[in-house]
Structure formats: structure tokens, C-alpha cells
């Protein structure tokens, strides 16, 4: 009896099937959550090829905020093969309360099952204010540009937390500095003891206007139930930032609660000569201003008697409970180039007193110094003043030439040249001697030509050789 064709075809189909069929699943760690809880959706997909690829969570966005997606890949060994399991852990925060539907997700052509989540508004972990809540406050709601604003972030909880994170604040229009390390203490609220984690930040607004500090975010996990994750938001804070006061005499806008400036002079003992130098170190310390905003190169003066060279400023920020303290230290080297009485002018610094709401002025006294001509320079000048223009041997030669010329002139006789009166020739023995003594070659040449013109009769245009 022959085997029916149906069974033959069935056996062939089974033989052609792959050894492992892809499978996928999805489930929630908890299907009943309350306001402030995070829903954790687990999606798993079995694949013969080990690969990591993104999960499309777009279908979830209508009812949920997707906080983060954590992918992972693991391998499981079976009797006949190795199975690669792709796993996604998706953190969701519902946008509304009630009975919510988690839409199916598509993974390589397959869909995950639909899941129903119950999200209630009554939080069994909160009470009137919440057993776990986040508060943010600013020490002032109105401030100037570049004025310090202290932001205090406090997390209250009376339930044990396995772990948790207060996410960093990121603002485009502010400079942000952490104000020391986090503090932890206890506080009693409505007869209940709360553990408080406190963090302080220092903010500096860079531009005026109505600015907002968005809600801060905390995510954590309860100690009693590792499957329960929570999220808390603070309220947003509105700030009114005023522009810098433009009717002050200050070169720099420096709003602070305290401002100190000091200086130290360093110079050698005794007389200062041209070429010597002195140093002036200026230190600025300001409460409520970061070191990066403190002015440098305060000593600048155009004076031909000296030159100023500034070292690179050293900037240090320190913090206490009242805010940031900026410090700048810079040294200037002053090199004297000319002798005489030299005056280094006073330096004025203007800053804005936030507490008193007024401008204040600090004066750094300058110096008056007498700079003496350096000994080497003095010797050089004296030698230049006393050194004769011509050496003794040169003077003897010049005098001999003059004497010879006078004798020749007496022998030849005294007659006019070029039919002009002798008095019209501007020769002067006094001018000739003066030109010789002063080393004036041009003047000597001219007087000798005049002399030849007066004394030599047989040549119409005698030259210097004659």
C-alpha cells in the first residue's frame, strides 16, 4: 500500500524547516503602577545571528515618554545549537493616568503582544506632599547679568532607596558651577523624619530677560522592591535678569557682595639704574564672582621711561555656603629704560556692591622713583663728549697742510681769480680751522677751494689737488 501523497509532502515540508524558528516576547516588570513610578518594558528577540540593532519605540510615544532604552545581547547554548537573544529594557513614563495600552512593537517583521498597564493617580508612597519628592529654590528671583544666583536642590525621602540620580542642569544662557559637594541630613516634616540630599549650584546669567530654570529630574529605585523604579520632577523657576547698570564709571561690570584688591612691590635695595626692573603683584578676591570673570592687566601706562610686561594671571575658585569666591593673582614687571624721575600712576578699580546697591572704588597707590643713569651708559656718554673729533696725529697733518697752503699762497701772490674781486670769494681762515677741528669734511673742502680760487692765478678753475 503506497503512502498517501499528503503525508509525503508534509514530511518534505518539515525537513525543509530551519532548525530554529525566531521568537519574540514582551512583558512588563509590573503591570500596576502609581503616579511617579516608571514602567519597565522588557522585549526579547531570539536570533540565530548575533547582532545588535535599534528598537523602534515610535508606537509608544502617544501615551508614554520613553526615558531610555538599554540594549543587551546574550547567548544560550542548547543541545543542538546556540541561541542569540537580543534584549531591550525600555523605561516608560505614562503621560496620563488610567488604563493604558502598550502598543505592539515590530521586531524583524514580528510583533510583540499587546500589554495593558494600570496607572493610578493615588500614590501609595507619597501622602500629602509625597514620601519621595524633589524641591528646587533660588536665593533670589531678580538679579543682574553676571550676578551670582544660588540654586538649592533638595531630595526628600523617608523610604530606603537602592540607588538614584539627580540629573544635571543644562542651560544655554547660564554659566553653572557646583557649590561644593552634596550634603545629607535629616529633617522632620509633619512629625515624619525625612532624609534630605541637598545639592547647591551657582548660576550666572549671561543675558538679560525673563529666563526659566526648567524642572529638575530625579530617577531612582526603591530598596524594598528592586522592580519598582521611580521618577520625580521639581517645579520650574522663573527669573528676571536685569542688564548691567550703564551709568557707572567702571570699566568692568563686577557685581559682588565683597571685593578686595591688594598689591605687593618687589625691588632691589639701593639705587635703581636704567635697565633695572621692579615687580608689582596684584591680588583680587571677590565674593560672588568667578575667577574667570575677574579683570586682568590692570596696570597699563604709556610712558617712554619704562616698559610693562604682564605674567599670565593665576585664577582660583573656592566655595563656601554663601557662594563662589573668585581669586586672581597677576605679576607685572616694570623695566626702566631712561634715567630721571619716573611716576607709576595709581590704579583705580570700580565694582558694584550688591548688598548696598551702589558703586564702590578701590585705589592701588602708584610709585615715584628716581632712576639713575647706569655707570656703563654714563661712561659711554662722557667718552663721547670728551673724545676729540680728530686724533692728535690727524690734527698735525691738517695743520701742516694749512701751513703749506698759506706759504704757497704767499709765494704766488695775491691776485683776483675769474675777474672777480678778492672780497667776493668767501674764504675764511677761521671757518677753515673750525671745519678741520669739527671733522666737517664738506666745510674743509669748500674753504680750500675758496683759498685756491683766491691764490692760484694760472688756472681758471683750480681743484682740491691744486
Coordinates of C-alpha atoms in Angstrom, one line a residue:
X1 CA 0.0 0.0 0.0
X2 CA 1.5 3.3 -1.1
X3 CA 1.9 6.2 1.3
X4 CA -0.6 9.0 0.5
X5 CA 0.9 12.0 -1.3
X6 CA -0.3 14.3 1.5
X7 CA 2.0 12.6 4.1
X8 CA 4.9 12.7 1.7
X9 CA 4.6 16.4 1.1
X10 CA 4.2 17.0 4.8
X11 CA 7.5 15.2 5.6
X12 CA 9.3 17.1 2.9
X13 CA 8.0 20.5 4.4
X14 CA 9.1 19.5 7.9
X15 CA 12.6 18.6 6.6
X16 CA 12.9 22.0 4.9
X17 CA 12.1 24.0 8.0
X18 CA 15.1 25.7 9.7
X19 CA 16.5 24.1 12.8
X20 CA 15.4 27.2 15.0
X21 CA 12.4 29.5 14.4
X22 CA 12.8 33.1 15.5
X23 CA 10.7 34.0 18.6
X24 CA 10.0 37.3 20.4
X25 CA 8.2 38.3 23.6
X26 CA 7.5 41.4 25.6
X27 CA 6.4 41.9 29.2
X28 CA 6.3 44.5 32.0
X29 CA 8.1 44.2 35.3
X30 CA 4.9 45.4 36.9
X31 CA 1.5 46.0 35.3
X32 CA 0.2 48.1 38.2
X33 CA 1.9 51.4 38.8
X34 CA 1.1 54.6 40.6
X35 CA 1.9 58.2 39.7
X36 CA 5.7 58.8 39.9
X37 CA 6.6 55.2 39.0
X38 CA 8.5 54.2 35.9
X39 CA 7.1 51.3 33.8
X40 CA 9.9 48.9 32.6
X41 CA 9.1 47.1 29.4
X42 CA 11.2 44.1 28.5
X43 CA 11.4 43.0 24.9
X44 CA 13.4 39.8 23.9
X45 CA 14.1 38.5 20.4
X46 CA 15.8 35.2 19.6
X47 CA 18.0 35.2 16.5
X48 CA 20.5 32.7 15.0
X49 CA 22.8 35.5 14.0
X50 CA 24.4 37.6 16.9
X51 CA 23.5 41.2 16.1
X52 CA 22.6 44.4 17.8
X53 CA 20.1 46.7 16.1
X54 CA 17.8 49.6 17.4
X55 CA 14.3 49.0 18.6
X56 CA 11.6 51.2 17.1
X57 CA 9.6 52.7 20.0
X58 CA 7.6 55.2 17.9
X59 CA 4.2 53.4 18.6
X60 CA 4.6 54.1 22.4
X61 CA 5.0 57.9 22.1
X62 CA 1.4 58.7 22.1
X63 CA 0.8 57.5 25.7
X64 CA 4.3 57.3 27.1
X65 CA 7.5 59.3 27.4
X66 CA 10.4 57.0 26.5
X67 CA 13.0 57.8 29.1
X68 CA 15.8 55.4 27.9
X69 CA 16.4 52.2 26.0
X70 CA 19.1 49.8 27.2
X71 CA 20.0 47.1 24.7
X72 CA 21.9 43.9 25.6
X73 CA 22.8 40.6 23.9
X74 CA 23.3 37.2 25.5
X75 CA 23.9 33.7 24.1
X76 CA 22.3 30.5 25.3
X77 CA 23.7 27.0 24.5
X78 CA 21.1 24.3 23.7
X79 CA 21.6 20.7 22.9
X80 CA 21.7 21.2 19.2
X81 CA 22.5 24.9 18.7
X82 CA 23.5 28.3 20.1
X83 CA 20.7 30.9 20.5
X84 CA 21.4 34.6 20.5
X85 CA 18.9 36.6 22.5
X86 CA 18.6 40.3 21.8
X87 CA 17.1 42.1 24.9
X88 CA 15.8 45.7 25.2
X89 CA 14.9 47.3 28.5
X90 CA 12.6 50.3 27.8
X91 CA 11.8 52.8 30.6
X92 CA 8.5 54.5 30.1
X93 CA 6.7 57.2 32.0
X94 CA 2.9 57.4 31.3
X95 CA 1.6 60.8 30.0
X96 CA -1.8 60.2 31.8
X97 CA -3.4 58.0 34.4
X98 CA -5.9 55.2 34.0
X99 CA -5.9 52.0 31.9
X100 CA -3.2 52.3 29.3
X101 CA -2.4 50.2 26.3
X102 CA 1.2 49.4 25.3
X103 CA 1.1 49.1 21.6
X104 CA 2.8 46.1 19.9
X105 CA 6.3 46.7 18.6
X106 CA 7.7 45.3 15.4
X107 CA 10.9 43.3 15.6
X108 CA 12.2 42.0 12.3
X109 CA 8.8 41.6 10.9
X110 CA 7.3 40.1 14.0
X111 CA 5.1 41.9 16.5
X112 CA 5.2 41.8 20.3
X113 CA 2.0 41.1 22.2
X114 CA -0.3 43.9 23.4
X115 CA 0.1 44.8 27.1
X116 CA -2.4 46.6 29.4
X117 CA -1.0 48.8 32.2
X118 CA -2.9 50.3 35.1
X119 CA -1.5 53.6 36.1
X120 CA -3.2 55.2 39.1
X121 CA -3.0 58.8 40.3
X122 CA -3.1 57.9 44.0
X123 CA 0.5 57.3 45.0
X124 CA 0.8 55.0 48.0
X125 CA 4.3 56.3 48.6
X126 CA 3.5 60.0 48.7
X127 CA 1.0 61.1 51.3
X128 CA 0.0 64.8 51.2
X129 CA 3.4 66.1 49.9
X130 CA 4.9 62.8 48.8
X131 CA 7.2 60.5 50.7
X132 CA 9.7 61.0 48.0
X133 CA 9.8 64.4 46.4
X134 CA 12.1 66.9 44.8
X135 CA 12.3 70.7 45.6
X136 CA 14.3 73.4 43.9
X137 CA 14.6 77.0 45.1
X138 CA 16.7 80.1 44.1
X139 CA 18.0 82.6 46.7
X140 CA 16.6 85.4 44.5
X141 CA 14.2 85.8 41.7
X142 CA 15.6 89.1 40.3
X143 CA 19.3 89.5 39.6
X144 CA 21.7 91.4 37.3
X145 CA 23.6 89.9 34.5
X146 CA 26.7 88.1 35.8
X147 CA 25.4 88.3 39.4
X148 CA 25.6 85.2 41.5
X149 CA 22.4 83.1 41.9
X150 CA 22.4 80.2 44.3
X151 CA 20.2 77.3 43.3
X152 CA 19.3 74.8 46.0
X153 CA 18.1 71.3 45.0
X154 CA 16.8 69.0 47.8
X155 CA 15.5 65.4 47.5
X156 CA 13.3 64.3 50.5
X157 CA 12.6 60.6 51.1
X158 CA 11.5 58.5 54.0
X159 CA 11.8 55.2 52.1
X160 CA 15.0 53.5 51.5
X161 CA 16.5 54.0 48.0
X162 CA 18.6 51.3 46.3
X163 CA 20.0 53.9 44.0
X164 CA 19.1 57.3 42.4
X165 CA 20.4 60.1 40.3
X166 CA 19.5 63.8 40.2
X167 CA 20.2 64.7 36.6
X168 CA 22.5 67.6 35.8
X169 CA 21.0 71.0 35.0
X170 CA 21.9 72.2 31.5
X171 CA 21.1 75.8 30.5
X172 CA 22.1 77.7 27.4
X173 CA 22.1 81.2 28.8
X174 CA 23.9 80.5 32.1
X175 CA 27.3 79.6 33.5
X176 CA 26.9 76.9 36.1
X177 CA 29.3 75.9 38.9
X178 CA 28.7 73.2 41.6
X179 CA 28.9 74.7 45.0
X180 CA 30.9 72.1 46.9
X181 CA 29.8 68.5 47.5
X182 CA 26.3 67.2 48.2
X183 CA 25.1 67.3 51.9
X184 CA 23.0 64.7 53.6
X185 CA 20.9 65.4 56.7
X186 CA 17.6 64.7 58.3
X187 CA 14.5 66.9 58.6
X188 CA 11.2 66.5 60.4
X189 CA 8.1 67.3 58.3
X190 CA 4.6 66.8 59.9
X191 CA 6.2 64.6 62.6
X192 CA 7.8 62.3 59.9
X193 CA 11.6 62.0 59.6
X194 CA 12.9 62.6 56.1
X195 CA 16.4 62.0 54.8
X196 CA 17.4 65.1 52.7
X197 CA 20.0 65.1 50.0
X198 CA 21.0 68.7 49.2
X199 CA 22.9 70.0 46.2
X200 CA 23.8 73.6 45.5
X201 CA 24.7 75.2 42.2
X202 CA 25.9 78.7 41.4
X203 CA 24.4 80.3 38.3
X204 CA 25.4 83.4 36.3
X205 CA 23.0 84.6 33.7
X206 CA 24.8 85.8 30.5
X207 CA 22.0 87.9 29.1
X208 CA 19.1 89.9 30.5
X209 CA 15.4 89.0 30.2
X210 CA 12.8 86.7 31.7
X211 CA 14.5 83.3 31.9
X212 CA 13.3 80.0 33.2
X213 CA 15.1 77.2 35.0
X214 CA 13.3 74.0 33.9
X215 CA 12.1 71.3 36.2
X216 CA 14.8 69.1 37.7
X217 CA 14.6 65.4 37.4
X218 CA 15.3 62.5 39.8
X219 CA 15.3 58.8 38.9
X220 CA 15.8 56.0 41.4
X221 CA 14.9 52.6 42.6
X222 CA 13.3 51.6 45.9
X223 CA 15.3 49.3 48.2
X224 CA 12.3 47.2 49.2
X225 CA 11.4 46.2 45.6
X226 CA 14.1 46.2 43.0
X227 CA 11.5 46.1 40.3
X228 CA 9.9 49.4 41.3
X229 CA 11.6 52.4 39.7
X230 CA 10.5 55.9 40.4
X231 CA 10.8 59.4 38.8
X232 CA 10.3 62.7 40.4
X233 CA 10.2 66.2 39.0
X234 CA 10.5 69.6 40.7
X235 CA 8.7 72.8 39.7
X236 CA 10.2 75.2 37.2
X237 CA 11.6 78.5 38.4
X238 CA 11.2 81.9 36.6
X239 CA 14.0 84.5 36.9
X240 CA 14.0 88.2 36.0
X241 CA 17.6 89.1 34.8
X242 CA 18.4 92.8 34.7
X243 CA 21.0 94.3 32.4
X244 CA 24.2 95.7 33.7
X245 CA 24.0 99.3 35.0
X246 CA 25.3 101.5 32.3
X247 CA 25.7 104.8 34.2
X248 CA 28.6 103.6 36.3
X249 CA 32.2 104.8 35.8
X250 CA 33.5 101.2 36.0
X251 CA 35.5 99.8 33.1
X252 CA 34.4 96.3 34.0
X253 CA 30.9 95.2 35.3
X254 CA 31.7 93.5 38.6
X255 CA 28.6 92.8 40.8
X256 CA 29.7 91.3 44.1
X257 CA 28.9 91.1 47.8
X258 CA 32.6 91.8 48.8
X259 CA 35.6 92.9 46.8
X260 CA 39.2 93.1 47.9
X261 CA 42.3 94.2 46.0
X262 CA 45.9 94.3 47.3
X263 CA 49.3 94.8 45.9
X264 CA 53.0 94.0 46.7
X265 CA 56.1 95.7 45.3
X266 CA 59.3 93.9 44.9
X267 CA 62.6 95.8 44.1
X268 CA 66.2 95.6 44.9
X269 CA 67.7 97.7 47.7
X270 CA 69.7 100.9 46.9
X271 CA 69.9 102.9 43.7
X272 CA 67.8 102.0 40.7
X273 CA 69.7 102.4 37.4
X274 CA 68.3 102.4 33.8
X275 CA 67.9 98.8 32.7
X276 CA 66.8 97.7 36.2
X277 CA 63.3 96.4 36.9
X278 CA 60.8 96.1 39.7
X279 CA 57.7 93.8 40.1
X280 CA 54.2 94.6 41.2
X281 CA 51.9 91.7 42.2
X282 CA 48.2 92.4 42.3
X283 CA 45.7 90.1 44.0
X284 CA 41.9 90.4 43.6
X285 CA 39.4 88.4 45.7
X286 CA 35.7 88.8 45.2
X287 CA 32.7 87.1 46.8
X288 CA 30.0 86.3 44.2
X289 CA 32.3 86.5 41.1
X290 CA 34.0 83.5 39.4
X291 CA 37.8 83.9 38.9
X292 CA 37.2 83.7 35.1
X293 CA 35.3 87.0 35.2
X294 CA 37.9 89.0 37.2
X295 CA 39.8 91.6 35.1
X296 CA 43.5 91.2 34.3
X297 CA 46.2 93.6 33.1
X298 CA 45.0 96.3 35.4
X299 CA 48.4 98.1 35.3
X300 CA 48.8 99.7 31.9
X301 CA 50.5 103.0 31.3
X302 CA 52.2 104.6 28.3
X303 CA 55.4 106.1 29.5
X304 CA 58.7 106.3 27.5
X305 CA 60.7 105.9 30.7
X306 CA 59.6 102.3 31.3
X307 CA 58.0 99.2 29.8
X308 CA 55.5 96.9 31.4
X309 CA 55.4 93.1 31.0
X310 CA 52.5 91.1 32.4
X311 CA 52.7 87.5 33.6
X312 CA 49.9 85.0 32.9
X313 CA 47.3 85.5 35.6
X314 CA 46.6 82.7 38.1
X315 CA 42.8 82.1 38.7
X316 CA 41.4 80.1 41.6
X317 CA 37.7 79.4 42.5
X318 CA 36.8 78.4 46.0
X319 CA 33.3 77.8 47.5
X320 CA 31.6 78.1 50.8
X321 CA 27.9 78.1 51.9
X322 CA 27.5 81.7 50.8
X323 CA 28.6 81.1 47.2
X324 CA 31.6 81.3 44.9
X325 CA 34.8 83.2 45.8
X326 CA 37.0 84.1 42.8
X327 CA 40.6 85.0 43.2
X328 CA 43.1 86.3 40.6
X329 CA 46.8 86.9 41.0
X330 CA 49.0 88.6 38.4
X331 CA 52.5 90.0 38.5
X332 CA 53.8 92.9 36.3
X333 CA 57.4 93.5 35.6
X334 CA 58.4 97.2 35.0
X335 CA 61.7 97.7 33.2
X336 CA 63.1 101.3 33.3
X337 CA 64.6 102.5 30.0
X338 CA 65.5 106.1 30.8
X339 CA 67.0 108.0 33.8
X340 CA 65.2 110.6 35.7
X341 CA 62.1 111.0 37.9
X342 CA 59.6 108.2 37.0
X343 CA 56.0 108.1 38.2
X344 CA 53.9 104.9 38.1
X345 CA 50.3 106.1 38.3
X346 CA 47.6 104.9 40.8
X347 CA 45.3 102.2 39.6
X348 CA 41.5 102.5 40.2
X349 CA 39.0 99.6 40.2
X350 CA 35.3 100.1 40.4
X351 CA 32.8 97.4 41.4
X352 CA 29.1 97.2 42.2
X353 CA 28.1 96.4 45.7
X354 CA 25.1 94.1 45.5
X355 CA 24.2 94.5 49.2
X356 CA 24.3 98.3 49.3
X357 CA 23.2 98.7 45.7
X358 CA 25.9 101.3 44.9
X359 CA 29.2 101.6 43.1
X360 CA 32.4 101.4 45.1
X361 CA 36.0 102.4 44.3
X362 CA 39.4 100.9 45.3
X363 CA 42.7 102.7 44.6
X364 CA 46.0 101.0 44.4
X365 CA 48.7 103.6 45.1
X366 CA 51.4 104.0 42.5
X367 CA 55.1 105.0 43.0
X368 CA 57.5 107.8 42.2
X369 CA 61.1 106.7 41.6
X370 CA 64.4 108.3 40.7
X371 CA 66.2 106.3 38.1
X372 CA 70.0 106.9 37.8
X373 CA 71.9 106.6 34.6
X374 CA 73.7 103.3 34.5
X375 CA 77.6 103.5 35.0
X376 CA 78.2 101.9 31.7
X377 CA 75.9 104.4 29.9
X378 CA 77.4 107.3 31.8
X379 CA 81.0 106.3 30.9
X380 CA 79.9 106.0 27.3
X381 CA 78.3 109.4 27.2
X382 CA 81.4 111.0 28.9
X383 CA 83.7 109.4 26.5
X384 CA 81.6 110.6 23.6
X385 CA 81.6 114.1 25.0
X386 CA 85.4 114.3 25.7
X387 CA 86.7 112.3 22.7
X388 CA 88.1 114.7 20.1
X389 CA 86.8 114.5 16.6
X390 CA 90.3 114.1 15.2
X391 CA 93.2 112.3 16.7
X392 CA 96.4 114.2 17.6
X393 CA 98.3 112.8 14.5
X394 CA 95.4 113.8 12.3
X395 CA 95.4 117.3 13.7
X396 CA 99.1 117.7 13.0
X397 CA 98.6 116.6 9.4
X398 CA 95.7 119.1 8.9
X399 CA 97.7 121.9 10.4
X400 CA 100.7 121.1 8.2
X401 CA 98.5 121.2 5.1
X402 CA 97.1 124.5 6.1
X403 CA 100.6 125.9 6.7
X404 CA 101.8 124.7 3.4
X405 CA 98.8 126.2 1.6
X406 CA 99.4 129.6 3.3
X407 CA 103.1 129.6 2.3
X408 CA 102.1 128.7 -1.3
X409 CA 99.6 131.4 -1.3
X410 CA 102.2 134.0 -0.1
X411 CA 104.7 132.9 -2.8
X412 CA 102.1 133.0 -5.6
X413 CA 100.9 136.4 -4.6
X414 CA 97.6 138.0 -4.1
X415 CA 95.5 138.4 -7.3
X416 CA 91.9 138.1 -8.3
X417 CA 90.5 135.0 -10.0
X418 CA 87.9 134.8 -12.7
X419 CA 88.0 138.6 -12.9
X420 CA 86.2 138.9 -9.6
X421 CA 87.1 141.0 -6.6
X422 CA 89.1 139.1 -3.9
X423 CA 86.5 140.2 -1.4
X424 CA 83.8 138.3 -3.4
X425 CA 85.5 135.0 -2.6
X426 CA 84.1 133.8 0.8
X427 CA 87.3 132.3 2.1
X428 CA 87.8 132.5 5.9
X429 CA 90.8 131.0 7.7
X430 CA 88.6 130.9 10.8
X431 CA 86.0 128.8 9.0
X432 CA 88.7 126.5 7.7
X433 CA 90.1 125.9 11.1
X434 CA 86.6 125.4 12.6
X435 CA 85.8 122.8 9.8
X436 CA 89.1 121.0 10.4
X437 CA 88.6 120.8 14.2
X438 CA 85.0 119.6 14.0
X439 CA 85.7 117.0 11.4
X440 CA 83.5 118.7 8.8
X441 CA 85.0 117.3 5.6
X442 CA 82.5 119.1 3.4
X443 CA 83.3 122.5 5.0
X444 CA 87.0 121.9 4.8
X445 CA 86.8 121.0 1.1
X446 CA 84.8 124.2 0.4
X447 CA 87.2 126.5 2.2
X448 CA 90.2 125.0 0.5
X449 CA 88.6 125.5 -2.9
X450 CA 87.9 129.2 -2.0
X451 CA 91.5 129.5 -0.9
X452 CA 92.8 128.1 -4.2
X453 CA 90.4 130.4 -6.1
X454 CA 91.9 133.4 -4.4
X455 CA 95.6 132.4 -4.7
X456 CA 96.1 130.4 -7.9
X457 CA 96.0 132.7 -10.9
X458 CA 97.1 130.4 -13.8
X459 CA 94.1 128.0 -13.7
X460 CA 90.6 129.2 -14.4
X461 CA 89.0 126.6 -12.1
X462 CA 91.5 125.1 -9.7
X463 CA 90.5 122.0 -7.8
X464 CA 91.4 120.5 -4.4
X465 CA 94.5 118.9 -5.8
X466 CA 95.9 122.3 -6.7

